[in-house]
Amino acid sequence: MAPLAPQTPSPQTHPVAARAPRARAAAALAATAVVGTVLTSYATPTAYAAPATHTAADPATPAKLPRGLYGTKDPRYDGVWRQSLALLAQHTVGVRPAASAVDWLAGQQCADGSFAAFRPDAGAACDAKTMRDTNQTAAAVQALAALGEHGSAVQKAVGWLKSVQHDDGGWGSMAGSDSDANSTAVVIGALTAAGERPESVTSKKDGKNPYDALLGFQLGCDAKDTKDDARGAFAFQLKSAAPNADATAAAVTGALGKGFVVDPAGKDATAPVKALTCGEDQGRDSAKATNGADGVDGADQRARAADAGSAYLVAQLDANGQHLRSAMPGAEQQPDVGNTADTVVALAAGSHGADAQKPLQWLEKNAAGWAKQSGPAAYAQLVLAAHATGTDPRSFGGTDLVAALNATGPAPEGSAPTTQDKNAKNTHDTGGGINVWWVVGVGLAFGAGIGFLLSGRKNKNAL
């Protein structure tokens, strides 16, 4: 779920920014351009660092934040992303967002259905200079589809996403940028949220679907120069492919056909992860993903690929004190809170409830300060992690994530905890809100301009 660092292809790789591992490469650019912003994962970059700040002299910095927008930091690189996550998290826990917040998000859409990270003048038509972003668009689709009453906007956005699908069946963060695992995964979540069957959305030239592209990023037994303990992991992109924890968390969730919101894993959801065994390679062959290998159908093949990715993530968690690690270029490694939260969601999506509990407990003890510093997307990410594990986000390690999330934007119109939340394992009724995901983080140069991808799900962490 979540924004990461951008890809560096032409410009960015993953608008989901911040989180875009896509932007791992771009992360370096972002690091230079956005000093102080840490890449975390899932919707943002790295973890404990403070987000970039902008001076009053910066002409591109909005003099006044728009009415209805969540967060107080510069929205140029993650406005739509953080707004979408905040609204989605609120809706997931039964909070009715303010009309002004929903209207702001809907008003950011271009006539062709796409979304950019931030349009200061939503009344002006989008043109060739508008940096349309697949991650921002996919995040908006998931939020608007969940909120309801925006069917036309959702369908237009899905139509635009289909129009920029690559021949390999996947997506990059920007139209024209190479496909990457994070962007492809977040679009799969959007297609599912909109009622589409991802496997039926095929490229015009080669007839490839999103799963063909996504499973192609997995490092299987045929992957060259890959250590045995990295097999099963996903790479951010095929070029210079290397195991990437952020991309793996996003890909696991996407391979299971899920988006940012994952239904709570019940008490019986304790399936153990199964590492990739060579001889049973999930493989890079897209035909396997669609038709199955040795008689295994596509759904089973995707589930096996997700399981192998989950095994890689669990191994990384076990080796690092039940959290993932990341670092800005040239900086010392530090806990990657955002990617750890995304990993909890990914494990819950695969019914690995027992494995999800350990990193969840680490988050309960260590994530509050990170979320407070990072803002609404970070709070949303944590809210969604709590939801996926059946944990009460209103009593998360002593923090009411919902109230904290609500406090970052306009006051909600109402709050009515859902049945699932009432039955959460840590029952504690305290107002509503949401808080999750993290900060916008890495940046990526797009075309002649520099765009920073902020997305909780895309931080290019090479672990």
Short mmCIF file of N, CA and C in Angstrom, two decimals, residues 232-399:
data_model
loop_
_atom_site.label_atom_id
_atom_site.label_comp_id
_atom_site.label_asym_id
_atom_site.label_seq_id
_atom_site.Cartn_x
_atom_site.Cartn_y
_atom_site.Cartn_z
N GLY A 232 12.22 -15.94 -4.35
CA GLY A 232 10.85 -15.76 -3.88
C GLY A 232 10.53 -14.29 -3.68
N ALA A 233 11.58 -13.48 -3.49
CA ALA A 233 11.38 -12.03 -3.35
C ALA A 233 11.03 -11.45 -4.71
N PHE A 234 10.51 -10.23 -4.71
CA PHE A 234 10.21 -9.53 -5.96
C PHE A 234 11.18 -8.37 -6.12
N ALA A 235 11.51 -8.08 -7.37
CA ALA A 235 12.36 -6.93 -7.68
C ALA A 235 11.44 -5.76 -8.00
N PHE A 236 11.95 -4.57 -7.87
CA PHE A 236 11.17 -3.39 -8.21
C PHE A 236 10.95 -3.34 -9.72
N GLN A 237 12.03 -3.55 -10.46
CA GLN A 237 11.99 -3.60 -11.93
C GLN A 237 12.91 -4.72 -12.40
N LEU A 238 12.73 -5.10 -13.66
CA LEU A 238 13.53 -6.19 -14.20
C LEU A 238 14.97 -5.77 -14.46
N LYS A 239 15.17 -4.52 -14.80
CA LYS A 239 16.52 -4.04 -15.07
C LYS A 239 17.30 -4.02 -13.77
N SER A 240 18.43 -4.67 -13.76
CA SER A 240 19.25 -4.75 -12.54
C SER A 240 18.42 -5.29 -11.39
N ALA A 241 17.65 -6.32 -11.66
CA ALA A 241 16.74 -6.89 -10.67
C ALA A 241 17.47 -7.32 -9.41
N ALA A 242 16.93 -6.92 -8.27
CA ALA A 242 17.49 -7.28 -6.97
C ALA A 242 16.32 -7.41 -6.00
N PRO A 243 16.44 -8.25 -4.99
CA PRO A 243 15.33 -8.42 -4.04
C PRO A 243 15.00 -7.09 -3.36
N ASN A 244 13.73 -6.78 -3.31
CA ASN A 244 13.29 -5.50 -2.77
C ASN A 244 12.12 -5.77 -1.83
N ALA A 245 12.28 -5.49 -0.57
CA ALA A 245 11.24 -5.78 0.42
C ALA A 245 9.98 -4.98 0.17
N ASP A 246 10.12 -3.74 -0.20
CA ASP A 246 8.95 -2.90 -0.44
C ASP A 246 8.16 -3.43 -1.63
N ALA A 247 8.88 -3.74 -2.69
CA ALA A 247 8.22 -4.27 -3.88
C ALA A 247 7.59 -5.62 -3.57
N THR A 248 8.25 -6.41 -2.73
CA THR A 248 7.72 -7.72 -2.38
C THR A 248 6.42 -7.61 -1.60
N ALA A 249 6.35 -6.71 -0.64
CA ALA A 249 5.11 -6.53 0.13
C ALA A 249 3.97 -6.10 -0.78
N ALA A 250 4.26 -5.16 -1.67
CA ALA A 250 3.22 -4.69 -2.60
C ALA A 250 2.80 -5.82 -3.54
N ALA A 251 3.78 -6.57 -4.05
CA ALA A 251 3.49 -7.63 -5.01
C ALA A 251 2.71 -8.78 -4.38
N VAL A 252 3.00 -9.11 -3.14
CA VAL A 252 2.27 -10.19 -2.46
C VAL A 252 0.79 -9.83 -2.38
N THR A 253 0.52 -8.60 -1.96
CA THR A 253 -0.87 -8.15 -1.85
C THR A 253 -1.53 -8.12 -3.23
N GLY A 254 -0.79 -7.60 -4.23
CA GLY A 254 -1.33 -7.52 -5.57
C GLY A 254 -1.56 -8.87 -6.20
N ALA A 255 -0.65 -9.82 -5.98
CA ALA A 255 -0.80 -11.16 -6.56
C ALA A 255 -2.06 -11.85 -6.05
N LEU A 256 -2.49 -11.46 -4.86
CA LEU A 256 -3.71 -12.03 -4.29
C LEU A 256 -4.94 -11.24 -4.71
N GLY A 257 -4.74 -10.27 -5.61
CA GLY A 257 -5.86 -9.49 -6.13
C GLY A 257 -6.43 -8.50 -5.15
N LYS A 258 -5.65 -8.07 -4.18
CA LYS A 258 -6.14 -7.16 -3.15
C LYS A 258 -5.50 -5.78 -3.24
N GLY A 259 -6.17 -4.82 -2.63
CA GLY A 259 -5.66 -3.46 -2.63
C GLY A 259 -5.19 -3.04 -1.26
N PHE A 260 -5.36 -1.76 -0.94
CA PHE A 260 -4.90 -1.25 0.35
C PHE A 260 -5.68 -1.83 1.53
N VAL A 261 -6.96 -2.09 1.30
CA VAL A 261 -7.80 -2.62 2.39
C VAL A 261 -7.90 -4.13 2.28
N VAL A 262 -7.50 -4.80 3.34
CA VAL A 262 -7.56 -6.27 3.39
C VAL A 262 -8.48 -6.66 4.55
N ASP A 263 -9.43 -7.51 4.28
CA ASP A 263 -10.36 -7.94 5.33
C ASP A 263 -9.58 -8.57 6.47
N PRO A 264 -10.03 -8.35 7.70
CA PRO A 264 -9.31 -8.88 8.88
C PRO A 264 -9.09 -10.38 8.80
N ALA A 265 -7.87 -10.78 9.10
CA ALA A 265 -7.56 -12.21 9.13
C ALA A 265 -8.10 -12.76 10.44
N GLY A 266 -8.93 -13.79 10.36
CA GLY A 266 -9.53 -14.36 11.56
C GLY A 266 -8.52 -15.11 12.41
N LYS A 267 -8.99 -15.59 13.56
CA LYS A 267 -8.11 -16.31 14.48
C LYS A 267 -7.55 -17.58 13.86
N ASP A 268 -8.28 -18.12 12.89
CA ASP A 268 -7.84 -19.37 12.27
C ASP A 268 -6.91 -19.14 11.08
N ALA A 269 -6.65 -17.87 10.78
CA ALA A 269 -5.79 -17.56 9.63
C ALA A 269 -4.33 -17.67 10.03
N THR A 270 -3.90 -18.87 10.26
CA THR A 270 -2.53 -19.08 10.73
C THR A 270 -1.72 -19.96 9.78
N ALA A 271 -2.03 -19.88 8.50
CA ALA A 271 -1.30 -20.69 7.53
C ALA A 271 0.18 -20.31 7.55
N PRO A 272 1.07 -21.28 7.62
CA PRO A 272 2.51 -20.96 7.62
C PRO A 272 2.96 -20.56 6.23
N VAL A 273 3.97 -19.72 6.16
CA VAL A 273 4.48 -19.33 4.85
C VAL A 273 5.28 -20.49 4.27
N LYS A 274 5.37 -20.53 2.97
CA LYS A 274 6.09 -21.61 2.31
C LYS A 274 7.12 -21.01 1.36
N ALA A 275 8.38 -21.18 1.68
CA ALA A 275 9.45 -20.62 0.86
C ALA A 275 9.48 -21.28 -0.51
N LEU A 276 10.01 -20.55 -1.47
CA LEU A 276 10.13 -21.08 -2.82
C LEU A 276 11.10 -22.26 -2.83
N THR A 277 10.65 -23.34 -3.41
CA THR A 277 11.49 -24.52 -3.53
C THR A 277 11.82 -24.72 -5.00
N CYS A 278 13.08 -24.66 -5.33
CA CYS A 278 13.45 -24.80 -6.72
C CYS A 278 13.03 -26.19 -7.20
N GLY A 279 12.36 -26.14 -8.35
CA GLY A 279 11.75 -27.35 -8.85
C GLY A 279 10.25 -27.12 -8.87
N GLU A 280 9.85 -26.11 -8.07
CA GLU A 280 8.46 -25.68 -8.00
C GLU A 280 8.44 -24.18 -8.24
N ASP A 281 9.34 -23.72 -9.08
CA ASP A 281 9.56 -22.29 -9.31
C ASP A 281 8.30 -21.57 -9.74
N GLN A 282 7.99 -20.47 -9.07
CA GLN A 282 6.85 -19.65 -9.46
C GLN A 282 7.14 -19.04 -10.83
N GLY A 283 8.44 -18.83 -11.08
CA GLY A 283 8.90 -18.48 -12.41
C GLY A 283 8.64 -17.09 -12.90
N ARG A 284 9.42 -16.75 -13.91
CA ARG A 284 9.27 -15.46 -14.55
C ARG A 284 8.45 -15.59 -15.82
N ASP A 285 8.13 -16.82 -16.21
CA ASP A 285 7.40 -17.03 -17.45
C ASP A 285 5.96 -16.59 -17.28
N SER A 286 5.55 -15.55 -17.98
CA SER A 286 4.20 -15.03 -17.81
C SER A 286 3.16 -16.04 -18.20
N ALA A 287 3.49 -16.98 -19.06
CA ALA A 287 2.51 -17.97 -19.46
C ALA A 287 2.11 -18.81 -18.26
N LYS A 288 3.06 -19.00 -17.33
CA LYS A 288 2.75 -19.78 -16.14
C LYS A 288 1.71 -19.06 -15.30
N ALA A 289 1.84 -17.74 -15.24
CA ALA A 289 0.91 -16.99 -14.41
C ALA A 289 -0.49 -17.07 -14.96
N THR A 290 -0.62 -17.12 -16.28
CA THR A 290 -1.93 -17.12 -16.88
C THR A 290 -2.51 -18.53 -16.99
N ASN A 291 -1.74 -19.45 -17.50
CA ASN A 291 -2.24 -20.79 -17.76
C ASN A 291 -1.86 -21.80 -16.69
N GLY A 292 -0.90 -21.42 -15.84
CA GLY A 292 -0.47 -22.33 -14.81
C GLY A 292 0.64 -23.23 -15.35
N ALA A 293 1.43 -23.75 -14.44
CA ALA A 293 2.50 -24.66 -14.83
C ALA A 293 2.11 -26.05 -14.39
N ASP A 294 2.32 -27.01 -15.27
CA ASP A 294 2.01 -28.39 -14.92
C ASP A 294 0.57 -28.55 -14.44
N GLY A 295 -0.33 -27.87 -15.12
CA GLY A 295 -1.73 -28.04 -14.79
C GLY A 295 -2.24 -27.15 -13.68
N VAL A 296 -1.38 -26.38 -13.05
CA VAL A 296 -1.81 -25.49 -11.98
C VAL A 296 -2.43 -24.24 -12.60
N ASP A 297 -3.66 -23.88 -12.20
CA ASP A 297 -4.30 -22.74 -12.85
C ASP A 297 -3.69 -21.42 -12.36
N GLY A 298 -4.10 -20.34 -13.04
CA GLY A 298 -3.51 -19.05 -12.74
C GLY A 298 -3.66 -18.60 -11.30
N ALA A 299 -4.85 -18.82 -10.71
CA ALA A 299 -5.08 -18.38 -9.34
C ALA A 299 -4.15 -19.10 -8.37
N ASP A 300 -3.98 -20.40 -8.57
CA ASP A 300 -3.09 -21.15 -7.69
C ASP A 300 -1.64 -20.72 -7.89
N GLN A 301 -1.28 -20.43 -9.12
CA GLN A 301 0.08 -19.98 -9.40
C GLN A 301 0.36 -18.65 -8.71
N ARG A 302 -0.62 -17.76 -8.73
CA ARG A 302 -0.45 -16.46 -8.08
C ARG A 302 -0.36 -16.63 -6.56
N ALA A 303 -1.16 -17.54 -6.04
CA ALA A 303 -1.14 -17.77 -4.59
C ALA A 303 0.21 -18.34 -4.16
N ARG A 304 0.78 -19.21 -4.97
CA ARG A 304 2.08 -19.78 -4.65
C ARG A 304 3.17 -18.70 -4.73
N ALA A 305 3.04 -17.82 -5.71
CA ALA A 305 4.02 -16.74 -5.83
C ALA A 305 3.93 -15.81 -4.62
N ALA A 306 2.69 -15.52 -4.19
CA ALA A 306 2.49 -14.66 -3.02
C ALA A 306 3.06 -15.33 -1.77
N ASP A 307 2.87 -16.62 -1.66
CA ASP A 307 3.36 -17.35 -0.50
C ASP A 307 4.89 -17.30 -0.43
N ALA A 308 5.53 -17.47 -1.58
CA ALA A 308 6.99 -17.42 -1.62
C ALA A 308 7.49 -16.02 -1.25
N GLY A 309 6.77 -15.00 -1.72
CA GLY A 309 7.14 -13.63 -1.37
C GLY A 309 6.97 -13.39 0.13
N SER A 310 5.90 -13.94 0.70
CA SER A 310 5.66 -13.79 2.13
C SER A 310 6.76 -14.46 2.94
N ALA A 311 7.23 -15.61 2.45
CA ALA A 311 8.31 -16.32 3.16
C ALA A 311 9.57 -15.47 3.19
N TYR A 312 9.84 -14.78 2.10
CA TYR A 312 11.02 -13.89 2.05
C TYR A 312 10.85 -12.77 3.08
N LEU A 313 9.67 -12.19 3.14
CA LEU A 313 9.43 -11.09 4.07
C LEU A 313 9.56 -11.55 5.52
N VAL A 314 9.03 -12.72 5.82
CA VAL A 314 9.13 -13.24 7.19
C VAL A 314 10.60 -13.47 7.56
N ALA A 315 11.37 -13.96 6.61
CA ALA A 315 12.80 -14.17 6.89
C ALA A 315 13.50 -12.85 7.17
N GLN A 316 13.13 -11.80 6.44
CA GLN A 316 13.72 -10.48 6.68
C GLN A 316 13.31 -9.94 8.05
N LEU A 317 12.05 -10.14 8.40
CA LEU A 317 11.57 -9.69 9.71
C LEU A 317 12.30 -10.42 10.84
N ASP A 318 12.45 -11.72 10.70
CA ASP A 318 13.11 -12.52 11.72
C ASP A 318 14.57 -12.10 11.90
N ALA A 319 15.19 -11.67 10.81
CA ALA A 319 16.60 -11.29 10.87
C ALA A 319 16.82 -9.88 11.40
N ASN A 320 15.74 -9.09 11.50
CA ASN A 320 15.90 -7.69 11.89
C ASN A 320 15.01 -7.26 13.06
N GLY A 321 14.73 -8.18 13.96
CA GLY A 321 13.95 -7.79 15.13
C GLY A 321 12.50 -7.49 14.84
N GLN A 322 11.90 -8.15 13.84
CA GLN A 322 10.49 -8.02 13.47
C GLN A 322 10.12 -6.67 12.86
N HIS A 323 11.10 -6.05 12.20
CA HIS A 323 10.80 -4.88 11.38
C HIS A 323 11.74 -4.92 10.19
N LEU A 324 11.39 -4.19 9.16
CA LEU A 324 12.24 -4.11 7.98
C LEU A 324 13.12 -2.88 8.10
N ARG A 325 14.19 -2.85 7.34
CA ARG A 325 15.13 -1.73 7.43
C ARG A 325 15.31 -1.06 6.08
N SER A 326 15.66 0.20 6.14
CA SER A 326 15.89 0.97 4.93
C SER A 326 16.83 2.11 5.27
N ALA A 327 17.36 2.73 4.24
CA ALA A 327 18.26 3.86 4.47
C ALA A 327 18.30 4.74 3.24
N MET A 328 18.44 6.01 3.45
CA MET A 328 18.61 6.94 2.35
C MET A 328 20.02 6.72 1.83
N PRO A 329 20.26 7.06 0.58
CA PRO A 329 21.61 6.87 0.03
C PRO A 329 22.65 7.55 0.91
N GLY A 330 23.66 6.79 1.31
CA GLY A 330 24.73 7.35 2.12
C GLY A 330 24.43 7.44 3.60
N ALA A 331 23.21 7.03 3.98
CA ALA A 331 22.84 7.12 5.39
C ALA A 331 22.85 5.73 6.03
N GLU A 332 22.87 5.73 7.34
CA GLU A 332 22.88 4.47 8.07
C GLU A 332 21.49 3.84 8.02
N GLN A 333 21.43 2.52 7.97
CA GLN A 333 20.14 1.84 7.93
C GLN A 333 19.35 2.14 9.19
N GLN A 334 18.04 2.20 9.04
CA GLN A 334 17.18 2.46 10.16
C GLN A 334 15.87 1.72 9.94
N PRO A 335 15.03 1.60 10.96
CA PRO A 335 13.77 0.89 10.80
C PRO A 335 12.91 1.53 9.72
N ASP A 336 12.33 0.72 8.88
CA ASP A 336 11.43 1.20 7.84
C ASP A 336 10.01 0.91 8.31
N VAL A 337 9.43 1.86 8.97
CA VAL A 337 8.12 1.66 9.59
C VAL A 337 7.03 1.44 8.54
N GLY A 338 7.05 2.25 7.50
CA GLY A 338 6.01 2.14 6.47
C GLY A 338 6.01 0.78 5.80
N ASN A 339 7.18 0.31 5.43
CA ASN A 339 7.26 -0.98 4.75
C ASN A 339 6.90 -2.11 5.70
N THR A 340 7.21 -1.95 6.98
CA THR A 340 6.83 -2.96 7.96
C THR A 340 5.31 -3.03 8.06
N ALA A 341 4.65 -1.88 8.03
CA ALA A 341 3.18 -1.87 8.08
C ALA A 341 2.60 -2.52 6.83
N ASP A 342 3.19 -2.25 5.69
CA ASP A 342 2.72 -2.86 4.44
C ASP A 342 2.89 -4.37 4.48
N THR A 343 3.98 -4.79 5.11
CA THR A 343 4.25 -6.22 5.21
C THR A 343 3.22 -6.91 6.09
N VAL A 344 2.80 -6.23 7.15
CA VAL A 344 1.75 -6.79 8.01
C VAL A 344 0.48 -7.02 7.19
N VAL A 345 0.14 -6.05 6.36
CA VAL A 345 -1.06 -6.17 5.52
C VAL A 345 -0.89 -7.33 4.53
N ALA A 346 0.30 -7.43 3.94
CA ALA A 346 0.56 -8.49 2.96
C ALA A 346 0.45 -9.87 3.60
N LEU A 347 0.99 -10.02 4.80
CA LEU A 347 0.93 -11.31 5.47
C LEU A 347 -0.50 -11.66 5.85
N ALA A 348 -1.25 -10.66 6.29
CA ALA A 348 -2.64 -10.90 6.64
C ALA A 348 -3.44 -11.29 5.40
N ALA A 349 -3.13 -10.67 4.27
CA ALA A 349 -3.83 -10.98 3.02
C ALA A 349 -3.63 -12.43 2.63
N GLY A 350 -2.48 -13.01 2.97
CA GLY A 350 -2.18 -14.39 2.63
C GLY A 350 -2.57 -15.37 3.72
N SER A 351 -3.35 -14.89 4.71
CA SER A 351 -3.81 -15.72 5.83
C SER A 351 -2.67 -16.18 6.73
N HIS A 352 -1.59 -15.41 6.76
CA HIS A 352 -0.46 -15.72 7.64
C HIS A 352 -0.57 -14.89 8.91
N GLY A 353 -1.69 -15.07 9.61
CA GLY A 353 -1.97 -14.25 10.77
C GLY A 353 -0.94 -14.32 11.87
N ALA A 354 -0.44 -15.50 12.15
CA ALA A 354 0.55 -15.65 13.21
C ALA A 354 1.83 -14.90 12.87
N ASP A 355 2.23 -14.97 11.62
CA ASP A 355 3.46 -14.28 11.20
C ASP A 355 3.27 -12.76 11.20
N ALA A 356 2.02 -12.32 10.99
CA ALA A 356 1.74 -10.87 10.97
C ALA A 356 1.75 -10.28 12.37
N GLN A 357 1.50 -11.09 13.38
CA GLN A 357 1.39 -10.57 14.75
C GLN A 357 2.70 -10.01 15.29
N LYS A 358 3.81 -10.64 14.96
CA LYS A 358 5.09 -10.18 15.51
C LYS A 358 5.46 -8.77 15.02
N PRO A 359 5.44 -8.51 13.71
CA PRO A 359 5.74 -7.14 13.27
C PRO A 359 4.66 -6.16 13.70
N LEU A 360 3.42 -6.65 13.85
CA LEU A 360 2.35 -5.78 14.32
C LEU A 360 2.67 -5.29 15.73
N GLN A 361 3.13 -6.19 16.58
CA GLN A 361 3.48 -5.81 17.95
C GLN A 361 4.65 -4.82 17.95
N TRP A 362 5.57 -5.00 17.02
CA TRP A 362 6.69 -4.05 16.93
C TRP A 362 6.14 -2.66 16.56
N LEU A 363 5.19 -2.63 15.62
CA LEU A 363 4.59 -1.35 15.22
C LEU A 363 3.87 -0.69 16.38
N GLU A 364 3.16 -1.48 17.17
CA GLU A 364 2.43 -0.92 18.31
C GLU A 364 3.38 -0.22 19.28
N LYS A 365 4.59 -0.72 19.38
CA LYS A 365 5.56 -0.15 20.31
C LYS A 365 6.37 1.00 19.71
N ASN A 366 6.51 1.01 18.38
CA ASN A 366 7.47 1.94 17.77
C ASN A 366 6.95 2.90 16.70
N ALA A 367 5.72 2.74 16.26
CA ALA A 367 5.28 3.51 15.09
C ALA A 367 4.60 4.85 15.38
N ALA A 368 4.17 5.10 16.59
CA ALA A 368 3.41 6.31 16.88
C ALA A 368 4.17 7.59 16.56
N GLY A 369 5.43 7.65 16.97
CA GLY A 369 6.22 8.85 16.71
C GLY A 369 6.44 9.08 15.24
N TRP A 370 6.67 7.99 14.51
CA TRP A 370 6.88 8.08 13.06
C TRP A 370 5.63 8.63 12.37
N ALA A 371 4.47 8.12 12.77
CA ALA A 371 3.22 8.56 12.16
C ALA A 371 2.95 10.03 12.45
N LYS A 372 3.22 10.44 13.68
CA LYS A 372 2.99 11.83 14.06
C LYS A 372 3.86 12.77 13.23
N GLN A 373 5.07 12.35 12.98
CA GLN A 373 5.99 13.17 12.21
C GLN A 373 5.65 13.14 10.72
N SER A 374 5.18 12.00 10.24
CA SER A 374 4.96 11.81 8.81
C SER A 374 3.62 12.33 8.30
N GLY A 375 2.56 12.23 9.12
CA GLY A 375 1.29 12.77 8.69
C GLY A 375 0.21 11.77 8.33
N PRO A 376 -0.84 12.23 7.63
CA PRO A 376 -2.03 11.42 7.39
C PRO A 376 -1.81 10.09 6.68
N ALA A 377 -0.94 10.04 5.68
CA ALA A 377 -0.73 8.78 4.96
C ALA A 377 -0.13 7.74 5.90
N ALA A 378 0.75 8.16 6.80
CA ALA A 378 1.38 7.24 7.74
C ALA A 378 0.34 6.70 8.72
N TYR A 379 -0.50 7.59 9.21
CA TYR A 379 -1.55 7.15 10.12
C TYR A 379 -2.48 6.15 9.40
N ALA A 380 -2.76 6.44 8.16
CA ALA A 380 -3.65 5.57 7.40
C ALA A 380 -3.02 4.20 7.22
N GLN A 381 -1.76 4.18 6.97
CA GLN A 381 -1.08 2.91 6.77
C GLN A 381 -1.18 2.05 8.03
N LEU A 382 -1.00 2.67 9.17
CA LEU A 382 -1.09 1.92 10.42
C LEU A 382 -2.53 1.48 10.69
N VAL A 383 -3.47 2.31 10.35
CA VAL A 383 -4.88 1.97 10.54
C VAL A 383 -5.22 0.74 9.70
N LEU A 384 -4.73 0.73 8.49
CA LEU A 384 -5.03 -0.40 7.59
C LEU A 384 -4.32 -1.67 8.05
N ALA A 385 -3.14 -1.53 8.64
CA ALA A 385 -2.44 -2.70 9.17
C ALA A 385 -3.21 -3.26 10.37
N ALA A 386 -3.70 -2.36 11.21
CA ALA A 386 -4.49 -2.80 12.36
C ALA A 386 -5.76 -3.50 11.89
N HIS A 387 -6.42 -2.90 10.92
CA HIS A 387 -7.66 -3.48 10.39
C HIS A 387 -7.43 -4.87 9.81
N ALA A 388 -6.35 -5.04 9.07
CA ALA A 388 -6.08 -6.32 8.40
C ALA A 388 -5.83 -7.44 9.40
N THR A 389 -5.42 -7.09 10.60
CA THR A 389 -5.12 -8.11 11.62
C THR A 389 -6.21 -8.21 12.68
N GLY A 390 -7.29 -7.46 12.50
CA GLY A 390 -8.36 -7.50 13.48
C GLY A 390 -8.03 -6.79 14.77
N THR A 391 -7.11 -5.84 14.69
CA THR A 391 -6.68 -5.08 15.87
C THR A 391 -7.41 -3.75 15.90
N ASP A 392 -7.75 -3.28 17.08
CA ASP A 392 -8.47 -2.02 17.21
C ASP A 392 -7.54 -0.84 16.97
N PRO A 393 -7.74 -0.07 15.89
CA PRO A 393 -6.87 1.07 15.62
C PRO A 393 -7.06 2.21 16.61
N ARG A 394 -8.12 2.13 17.40
CA ARG A 394 -8.36 3.18 18.39
C ARG A 394 -7.60 2.92 19.69
N SER A 395 -6.96 1.79 19.76
CA SER A 395 -6.15 1.44 20.93
C SER A 395 -4.95 0.67 20.42
N PHE A 396 -4.07 1.37 19.74
CA PHE A 396 -2.93 0.76 19.07
C PHE A 396 -1.66 1.13 19.81
N GLY A 397 -1.25 0.27 20.70
CA GLY A 397 -0.05 0.56 21.50
C GLY A 397 -0.21 1.82 22.32
N GLY A 398 -1.44 2.11 22.75
CA GLY A 398 -1.68 3.30 23.55
C GLY A 398 -2.04 4.53 22.73
N THR A 399 -2.11 4.39 21.41
CA THR A 399 -2.45 5.52 20.54
C THR A 399 -3.78 5.29 19.84
#
